[in-house]
Coordinates of C-alpha atoms in Angstrom, one line a residue:
M1 CA 214.5 34.9 71.0
T2 CA 214.1 34.2 67.3
E3 CA 215.3 30.6 67.5
A4 CA 213.0 29.9 70.4
A5 CA 210.0 31.4 68.5
L6 CA 210.8 29.4 65.4
S7 CA 211.1 26.1 67.3
I8 CA 207.8 26.3 69.2
A9 CA 205.8 24.8 66.4
D10 CA 208.1 21.7 66.4
V11 CA 207.7 20.7 70.1
S12 CA 205.0 19.2 72.2
P13 CA 202.1 21.4 73.5
A14 CA 203.4 21.0 77.1
K15 CA 206.8 22.2 76.0
A16 CA 205.3 25.0 74.0
E17 CA 203.3 26.1 77.1
D18 CA 206.5 26.3 79.1
T19 CA 208.2 28.4 76.5
I20 CA 205.4 30.8 76.1
S21 CA 204.9 31.1 79.9
L22 CA 208.6 32.0 80.3
Y23 CA 208.4 34.5 77.5
G24 CA 205.2 35.9 79.0
W25 CA 206.9 36.8 82.2
A26 CA 209.7 38.5 80.2
I27 CA 206.9 40.6 78.5
A28 CA 205.7 41.6 81.9
L29 CA 209.2 42.7 82.9
I30 CA 209.5 44.7 79.7
C31 CA 206.3 46.5 80.5
L32 CA 207.7 47.0 84.1
L33 CA 210.7 48.8 82.5
A34 CA 208.3 51.0 80.4
Q35 CA 206.5 52.1 83.6
F36 CA 209.8 52.7 85.3
F37 CA 210.9 55.3 82.7
G38 CA 207.4 56.4 81.9
N39 CA 205.0 57.2 84.7
G40 CA 207.8 56.5 87.2
M41 CA 209.8 59.5 85.9
V42 CA 207.0 61.7 87.2
A43 CA 208.3 60.9 90.7
V44 CA 211.4 63.1 90.1
F45 CA 209.4 66.2 89.2
G46 CA 209.4 67.3 92.9
V47 CA 213.2 67.0 93.0
F48 CA 213.6 69.6 90.3
L49 CA 210.7 71.9 91.4
L50 CA 212.7 74.3 93.7
P51 CA 215.8 74.5 91.5
L52 CA 213.7 75.3 88.4
S53 CA 211.8 77.9 90.3
T54 CA 215.0 79.5 91.3
E55 CA 216.5 79.3 87.8
F56 CA 213.5 80.9 86.1
E57 CA 212.7 83.2 89.1
V58 CA 209.1 82.1 89.5
G59 CA 207.0 80.7 92.4
V60 CA 206.3 77.1 93.2
S61 CA 202.7 77.5 92.0
Q62 CA 203.9 78.8 88.6
M63 CA 206.5 76.1 88.2
S64 CA 204.0 73.4 89.2
L65 CA 202.1 74.3 85.9
G66 CA 204.7 72.1 84.2
M67 CA 202.9 69.1 85.8
V68 CA 199.6 70.6 84.7
I69 CA 201.0 70.6 81.1
Y70 CA 202.0 67.0 81.5
I71 CA 198.6 65.9 82.8
L72 CA 196.7 68.0 80.2
V73 CA 198.6 66.6 77.2
T74 CA 198.6 63.1 78.5
C75 CA 194.9 63.1 79.1
L76 CA 194.0 64.6 75.8
S77 CA 196.3 62.3 73.8
S78 CA 195.4 59.1 75.6
P79 CA 192.0 58.5 73.9
L80 CA 193.7 58.9 70.5
I81 CA 196.6 56.6 71.4
G82 CA 194.2 54.1 72.8
A83 CA 192.2 54.0 69.6
L84 CA 195.5 53.6 67.6
L85 CA 196.6 50.5 69.5
K86 CA 195.7 47.9 66.9
P87 CA 197.5 44.6 66.3
G88 CA 200.8 45.2 64.5
R89 CA 201.0 48.9 65.5
I90 CA 201.8 48.7 69.2
K91 CA 205.5 48.0 69.0
L92 CA 206.0 50.8 66.5
I93 CA 204.1 53.3 68.6
M94 CA 206.1 52.4 71.7
L95 CA 209.4 52.7 69.7
S96 CA 208.4 56.2 68.5
G97 CA 207.7 57.2 72.1
T98 CA 211.3 56.3 73.2
V99 CA 212.8 58.5 70.4
L100 CA 210.5 61.4 71.3
M101 CA 211.5 61.0 74.9
A102 CA 215.2 61.5 74.1
C103 CA 214.4 64.6 72.0
S104 CA 212.2 66.1 74.8
M105 CA 214.8 65.6 77.5
L106 CA 217.4 67.3 75.3
V107 CA 215.1 70.3 74.9
L108 CA 214.3 70.4 78.6
S109 CA 218.0 70.3 79.6
R110 CA 218.8 73.1 77.1
A111 CA 215.7 75.3 78.0
S112 CA 216.5 79.0 78.4
S113 CA 213.0 80.3 78.9
L114 CA 209.7 79.1 80.3
L115 CA 208.2 78.8 76.8
V116 CA 210.9 76.3 75.7
L117 CA 210.5 74.5 79.0
A118 CA 206.8 74.2 78.4
G119 CA 207.4 72.9 74.8
G120 CA 209.7 70.2 76.2
M121 CA 207.1 69.2 78.7
V122 CA 204.5 68.8 75.9
M123 CA 206.9 66.5 74.0
L124 CA 207.8 64.5 77.1
S125 CA 204.1 64.0 77.9
I126 CA 203.3 62.7 74.5
S127 CA 206.3 60.3 74.7
F128 CA 205.1 58.9 78.0
S129 CA 201.7 58.2 76.5
L130 CA 203.2 56.5 73.4
Y131 CA 205.1 53.9 75.4
G132 CA 203.7 54.0 78.9
A133 CA 200.7 52.7 80.8
I134 CA 198.1 52.3 78.0
P135 CA 200.1 50.3 75.4
S136 CA 201.7 48.3 78.2
T137 CA 198.3 47.4 79.7
V138 CA 197.0 46.3 76.4
I139 CA 200.0 44.0 75.8
I140 CA 199.7 42.5 79.3
S141 CA 196.0 41.8 78.9
Q142 CA 196.7 40.1 75.5
W143 CA 199.3 37.9 77.1
Y144 CA 197.5 36.9 80.3
E145 CA 194.2 35.4 81.3
R146 CA 194.3 33.6 84.7
R147 CA 197.2 35.5 86.1
R148 CA 196.4 38.9 84.8
G149 CA 196.2 40.5 88.2
R150 CA 199.8 39.4 89.0
A151 CA 201.1 40.4 85.6
L152 CA 199.5 43.9 85.9
A153 CA 201.0 44.2 89.4
L154 CA 204.4 43.2 88.1
M155 CA 204.1 45.8 85.3
A156 CA 203.0 48.5 87.8
M157 CA 205.9 47.7 90.1
G158 CA 208.0 49.7 87.6
I159 CA 206.4 52.9 89.0
S160 CA 207.3 51.9 92.6
I161 CA 210.8 50.9 91.8
A162 CA 211.3 54.2 90.1
G163 CA 209.7 55.9 93.1
F164 CA 212.4 54.6 95.5
T165 CA 215.4 54.7 93.1
L166 CA 215.0 57.7 90.7
P167 CA 214.4 60.5 93.3
P168 CA 217.6 59.7 95.3
L169 CA 219.5 59.3 92.0
A170 CA 218.1 62.5 90.6
A171 CA 218.9 64.3 93.9
W172 CA 222.5 63.1 93.8
L173 CA 222.9 64.1 90.1
L174 CA 221.3 67.5 90.9
E175 CA 223.7 68.2 93.8
S176 CA 226.7 66.9 91.9
M177 CA 226.3 68.6 88.5
G178 CA 223.2 70.8 88.4
W179 CA 219.7 70.3 87.0
R180 CA 220.6 70.5 83.3
P181 CA 223.1 67.6 83.2
A182 CA 220.9 65.6 85.6
L183 CA 217.9 65.8 83.3
L184 CA 219.9 65.0 80.2
I185 CA 221.5 61.9 81.8
L186 CA 218.2 60.6 83.1
G187 CA 216.5 61.1 79.8
L188 CA 219.1 59.7 77.5
C189 CA 219.8 56.6 79.6
G190 CA 216.1 55.9 79.9
S191 CA 215.3 56.4 76.2
L192 CA 218.2 54.3 75.0
S193 CA 217.5 51.5 77.4
L194 CA 213.8 51.3 76.3
L195 CA 214.7 51.6 72.6
L196 CA 217.0 48.6 72.7
V197 CA 214.6 46.5 74.8
F198 CA 211.5 47.3 72.7
L199 CA 213.4 46.7 69.4
F200 CA 214.9 43.3 70.2
W201 CA 212.6 41.7 72.8
L202 CA 209.1 43.2 72.8
Q203 CA 206.3 41.0 71.4
E204 CA 202.8 42.4 71.2
N205 CA 200.9 39.1 71.9
P206 CA 201.5 35.3 72.0
E207 CA 200.6 35.0 68.3
S208 CA 203.9 36.8 67.6
L209 CA 205.7 33.6 68.7
S210 CA 204.4 31.9 65.6
R211 CA 202.1 29.4 67.3
P212 CA 198.3 29.5 67.9
L213 CA 197.5 29.0 71.5
S214 CA 194.3 27.0 71.2
S215 CA 196.2 23.8 71.8
V216 CA 198.2 25.2 74.7
G217 CA 195.5 26.4 77.1
S218 CA 198.0 28.1 79.5
M219 CA 197.6 31.2 81.5
H220 CA 198.0 33.2 78.2
K221 CA 195.4 33.6 75.4
P222 CA 195.3 34.7 71.8
L223 CA 194.5 38.2 70.8
G224 CA 190.9 39.1 71.4
Q225 CA 189.8 35.8 73.0
A226 CA 187.1 36.3 75.5
P227 CA 187.8 35.3 79.1
E228 CA 187.1 31.6 80.0
K229 CA 185.2 32.6 83.0
D230 CA 183.0 35.7 83.1
S231 CA 181.8 37.0 86.4
L232 CA 179.5 39.6 85.0
S233 CA 175.7 39.4 85.2
G234 CA 173.6 38.8 82.2
S235 CA 172.5 42.4 81.9
E236 CA 176.1 43.7 82.2
R237 CA 177.3 41.1 79.6
A238 CA 174.6 42.2 77.1
E239 CA 175.6 45.9 77.7
L240 CA 179.3 45.2 77.1
E241 CA 178.7 43.3 74.0
A242 CA 176.9 46.3 72.5
S243 CA 178.6 48.7 70.1
N244 CA 181.3 51.1 71.4
R245 CA 179.0 54.0 70.9
H246 CA 176.9 52.7 73.8
L247 CA 179.9 52.8 76.2
A248 CA 178.8 56.2 77.5
K249 CA 175.5 54.6 78.7
S250 CA 177.3 52.3 81.1
S251 CA 177.2 53.6 84.7
S252 CA 180.2 51.5 85.6
F253 CA 182.2 53.3 82.9
W254 CA 181.5 56.7 84.5
L255 CA 181.8 55.7 88.2
I256 CA 185.1 53.7 87.8
G257 CA 186.5 56.5 85.6
L258 CA 185.6 59.2 88.2
S259 CA 186.9 57.1 91.1
F260 CA 190.3 56.5 89.5
G261 CA 190.4 60.1 88.2
V262 CA 190.3 61.3 91.8
I263 CA 192.8 58.7 92.9
N264 CA 195.3 59.6 90.2
T265 CA 194.8 63.3 90.9
T266 CA 195.8 62.9 94.5
L267 CA 198.8 60.7 93.5
I268 CA 200.1 63.4 91.1
V269 CA 199.6 66.2 93.6
F270 CA 201.5 64.1 96.1
S271 CA 204.4 63.5 93.7
V272 CA 204.7 67.2 93.0
Y273 CA 204.6 68.7 96.5
F274 CA 205.8 66.0 98.9
I275 CA 209.5 66.7 98.6
P276 CA 209.0 70.5 99.1
Y277 CA 206.8 69.6 102.1
L278 CA 209.5 67.5 103.7
Q279 CA 212.1 70.2 103.0
S280 CA 209.8 72.6 104.9
L281 CA 210.2 70.3 107.9
G282 CA 213.9 70.8 107.8
L283 CA 215.0 67.8 105.7
S284 CA 217.6 68.1 102.9
V285 CA 216.6 67.3 99.3
V286 CA 218.5 64.0 99.6
E287 CA 216.8 63.1 102.9
S288 CA 213.4 64.0 101.4
A289 CA 214.1 61.9 98.3
S290 CA 215.0 59.0 100.5
L291 CA 211.7 59.2 102.4
L292 CA 209.9 59.4 99.1
A293 CA 211.8 56.2 98.2
L294 CA 210.2 54.6 101.2
A295 CA 206.8 55.4 99.7
G296 CA 207.9 53.8 96.5
A297 CA 209.2 50.6 98.3
S298 CA 205.9 50.4 100.2
G299 CA 204.0 50.8 97.0
L300 CA 205.9 47.9 95.5
L301 CA 204.7 45.6 98.3
G302 CA 201.2 47.0 97.9
K303 CA 201.2 46.2 94.2
I304 CA 202.4 42.6 94.8
A305 CA 199.8 42.0 97.5
I306 CA 196.9 43.4 95.5
G307 CA 197.9 41.6 92.3
W308 CA 197.8 38.3 94.1
L309 CA 194.6 39.1 96.0
A310 CA 192.8 40.2 92.8
D311 CA 193.6 36.9 91.1
Y312 CA 192.6 34.9 94.2
F313 CA 189.4 36.8 94.9
Q314 CA 188.2 37.2 91.3
G315 CA 185.1 39.3 91.0
H316 CA 185.9 41.3 94.1
A317 CA 188.4 43.8 92.8
I318 CA 186.2 46.8 93.5
S319 CA 185.9 45.6 97.2
L320 CA 189.7 45.5 97.4
L321 CA 189.7 49.1 96.0
L322 CA 187.3 50.2 98.7
V323 CA 189.6 48.9 101.4
L324 CA 192.6 50.7 100.0
Q325 CA 190.6 54.0 99.7
A326 CA 189.6 53.8 103.3
V327 CA 193.3 53.4 104.3
L328 CA 194.2 56.4 102.2
V329 CA 191.4 58.7 103.6
S330 CA 192.6 58.0 107.2
S331 CA 196.4 58.3 106.5
W332 CA 196.1 61.5 104.6
Y333 CA 193.9 63.0 107.3
L334 CA 196.4 62.1 110.0
F335 CA 199.2 63.6 108.0
G336 CA 197.5 66.9 108.1
A337 CA 198.1 67.1 111.9
V338 CA 201.8 66.6 111.6
Q339 CA 203.8 69.7 112.5
S340 CA 207.4 68.3 112.6
Y341 CA 209.4 65.4 111.4
T342 CA 208.8 62.4 113.8
A343 CA 208.5 58.6 113.5
M344 CA 204.8 59.1 112.7
V345 CA 205.8 60.6 109.3
V346 CA 207.7 57.5 108.4
V347 CA 204.7 55.2 109.4
L348 CA 202.2 57.3 107.5
V349 CA 204.5 57.4 104.4
A350 CA 204.7 53.6 104.4
M351 CA 200.9 53.3 104.8
M352 CA 200.2 55.8 102.0
G353 CA 202.7 54.3 99.7
A354 CA 201.4 50.7 100.1
A355 CA 197.8 51.8 99.6
Q356 CA 198.5 54.1 96.7
G357 CA 200.6 51.5 95.0
G358 CA 197.9 48.9 95.4
T359 CA 195.4 51.0 93.4
V360 CA 197.6 51.1 90.3
P361 CA 197.1 47.5 89.0
L362 CA 193.4 47.6 90.0
Q363 CA 192.4 50.1 87.4
P364 CA 193.3 48.0 84.3
Y365 CA 192.2 44.8 86.1
I366 CA 188.7 46.2 86.9
N367 CA 188.4 47.7 83.4
G368 CA 189.4 44.4 81.8
Q369 CA 186.7 42.6 83.9
L370 CA 184.0 45.1 83.2
F371 CA 184.6 46.0 79.6
G372 CA 186.6 43.2 78.0
V373 CA 190.2 43.0 76.8
A374 CA 189.2 44.1 73.2
R375 CA 188.1 47.5 74.5
L376 CA 190.7 47.9 77.3
G377 CA 192.9 50.4 75.3
K378 CA 189.9 52.5 74.4
V379 CA 188.4 52.5 77.8
T380 CA 191.7 53.3 79.6
G381 CA 192.4 56.1 77.1
L382 CA 189.0 57.6 77.7
H383 CA 189.3 57.3 81.5
A384 CA 192.5 59.4 81.3
L385 CA 190.1 62.4 80.5
F386 CA 188.5 61.9 83.9
L387 CA 191.6 63.4 85.5
L388 CA 191.1 66.8 84.0
P389 CA 188.3 68.3 86.0
F390 CA 190.1 67.3 89.3
V391 CA 193.8 67.7 88.6
L392 CA 193.8 70.9 86.6
P393 CA 192.6 73.0 89.5
A394 CA 194.2 70.9 92.2
V395 CA 197.9 71.2 91.3
P396 CA 198.0 75.1 90.9
L397 CA 195.6 75.6 93.9
V398 CA 197.8 73.7 96.3
G399 CA 200.8 75.7 95.0
Y400 CA 198.9 78.9 95.5
F401 CA 197.9 78.1 99.1
V402 CA 201.5 77.0 99.8
D403 CA 202.9 80.2 98.4
S404 CA 200.4 82.4 100.3
S405 CA 200.3 80.6 103.7
G406 CA 203.6 78.7 103.8
S407 CA 201.6 75.7 105.1
Y408 CA 201.1 72.3 103.4
Q409 CA 198.0 71.3 105.4
V410 CA 195.7 72.0 102.4
L411 CA 197.7 69.2 100.6
F412 CA 196.8 66.5 103.1
Y413 CA 193.3 67.6 104.2
G414 CA 192.4 68.2 100.6
G415 CA 193.9 64.8 99.6
S416 CA 191.9 63.1 102.3
S417 CA 188.7 64.7 101.0
L418 CA 189.5 63.7 97.4
Y419 CA 190.1 60.1 98.5
A420 CA 186.7 60.1 100.3
M421 CA 185.1 61.3 97.1
S422 CA 186.8 58.5 95.1
L423 CA 185.6 55.9 97.7
L424 CA 182.0 57.1 97.3
F425 CA 182.2 56.7 93.5
A426 CA 183.7 53.2 93.9
L427 CA 181.1 52.2 96.4
W428 CA 178.3 53.3 94.1
A429 CA 179.9 51.2 91.3
R430 CA 180.0 48.2 93.7
V431 CA 176.4 48.6 94.5
Q432 CA 175.4 48.9 90.8
K433 CA 177.4 45.8 90.0
S434 CA 175.7 43.9 92.8

């Protein structure tokens, strides 16, 4: 890597473009790995939910508060982390996150009380924020211009790949050696892998390759350069060029934040309760994790398709979001009528996975279009706060109704209603943009 970087200045602009383009895809793959061990690790929470409830002699609703801790800490720390993501700091911040992840998984695997377990979740949540979605999104947006949608989709594929690989692996480790060794192995392997990759291969932006890109003109761009083609109206452009203190006056900021806040809430609730729901239908933990893996595989295809469509239909990303939300409203509603495990469960899981996966790259893509790359970290960090009013009551409430009624219908009918709410927010934003 070092020799390639040093030699770029000595070759032709065409050759330099090829070198930077190849390295740029490597950057996208590194960010994919960060999502795999970051947000993707949330997918295994449901695997450990029942064993932890048994170990500490508490109900599902009480143990699900661990996910509430994760969400609360992540949301509250995201604005601060987004503001800290300045040039020259991002790599150091991400490296510190990998070290904290190793420490937190060690604490979790050794926990002897709920208090220690909660402390480990706080540490783990902060570690995910330090190396996860926000810094990765900023890096991708600094590397890519024309192919940003595909690059963001490639990055987000890490969550889907984790979704169909980590739950079965975690379930196998759980049944083979118990939850403590399983957590420790997952955590140490993940943190060590990320530490080495970040340390030796991560570059924050194309300028790190020791060549200005003004003469290259490829799909990449220098740090802070404005998009070559802006699809915003004159009034929106004037608004977005204003000081950051006027961000709160933007209706798009609030509507997009609320829409994705609801989407991400439903996705988190799904990841917490879906495996226990499948077990209630008579499936084993391994069979349930395999079906969750199908959702992850479908999400992978959804991310690829939406990333390509976002680049092809530039300026229509919100319309793509509306289509995905309509699919999610209908599929979650149909799931509420399922009483036993049938082929319909498999079909609905595939539909939900593809549509939910497609929403992941759209959030940074839409934010980049509306608010600019220079403010992407700040906006994404602030948007994390929009999760709180929805997810804090949703996770324990679903657990409460499950414990009291033994039925998971509230999960799916409630999820369908939440997706309908997010669709209305996005539709309002689309009308305002038009």
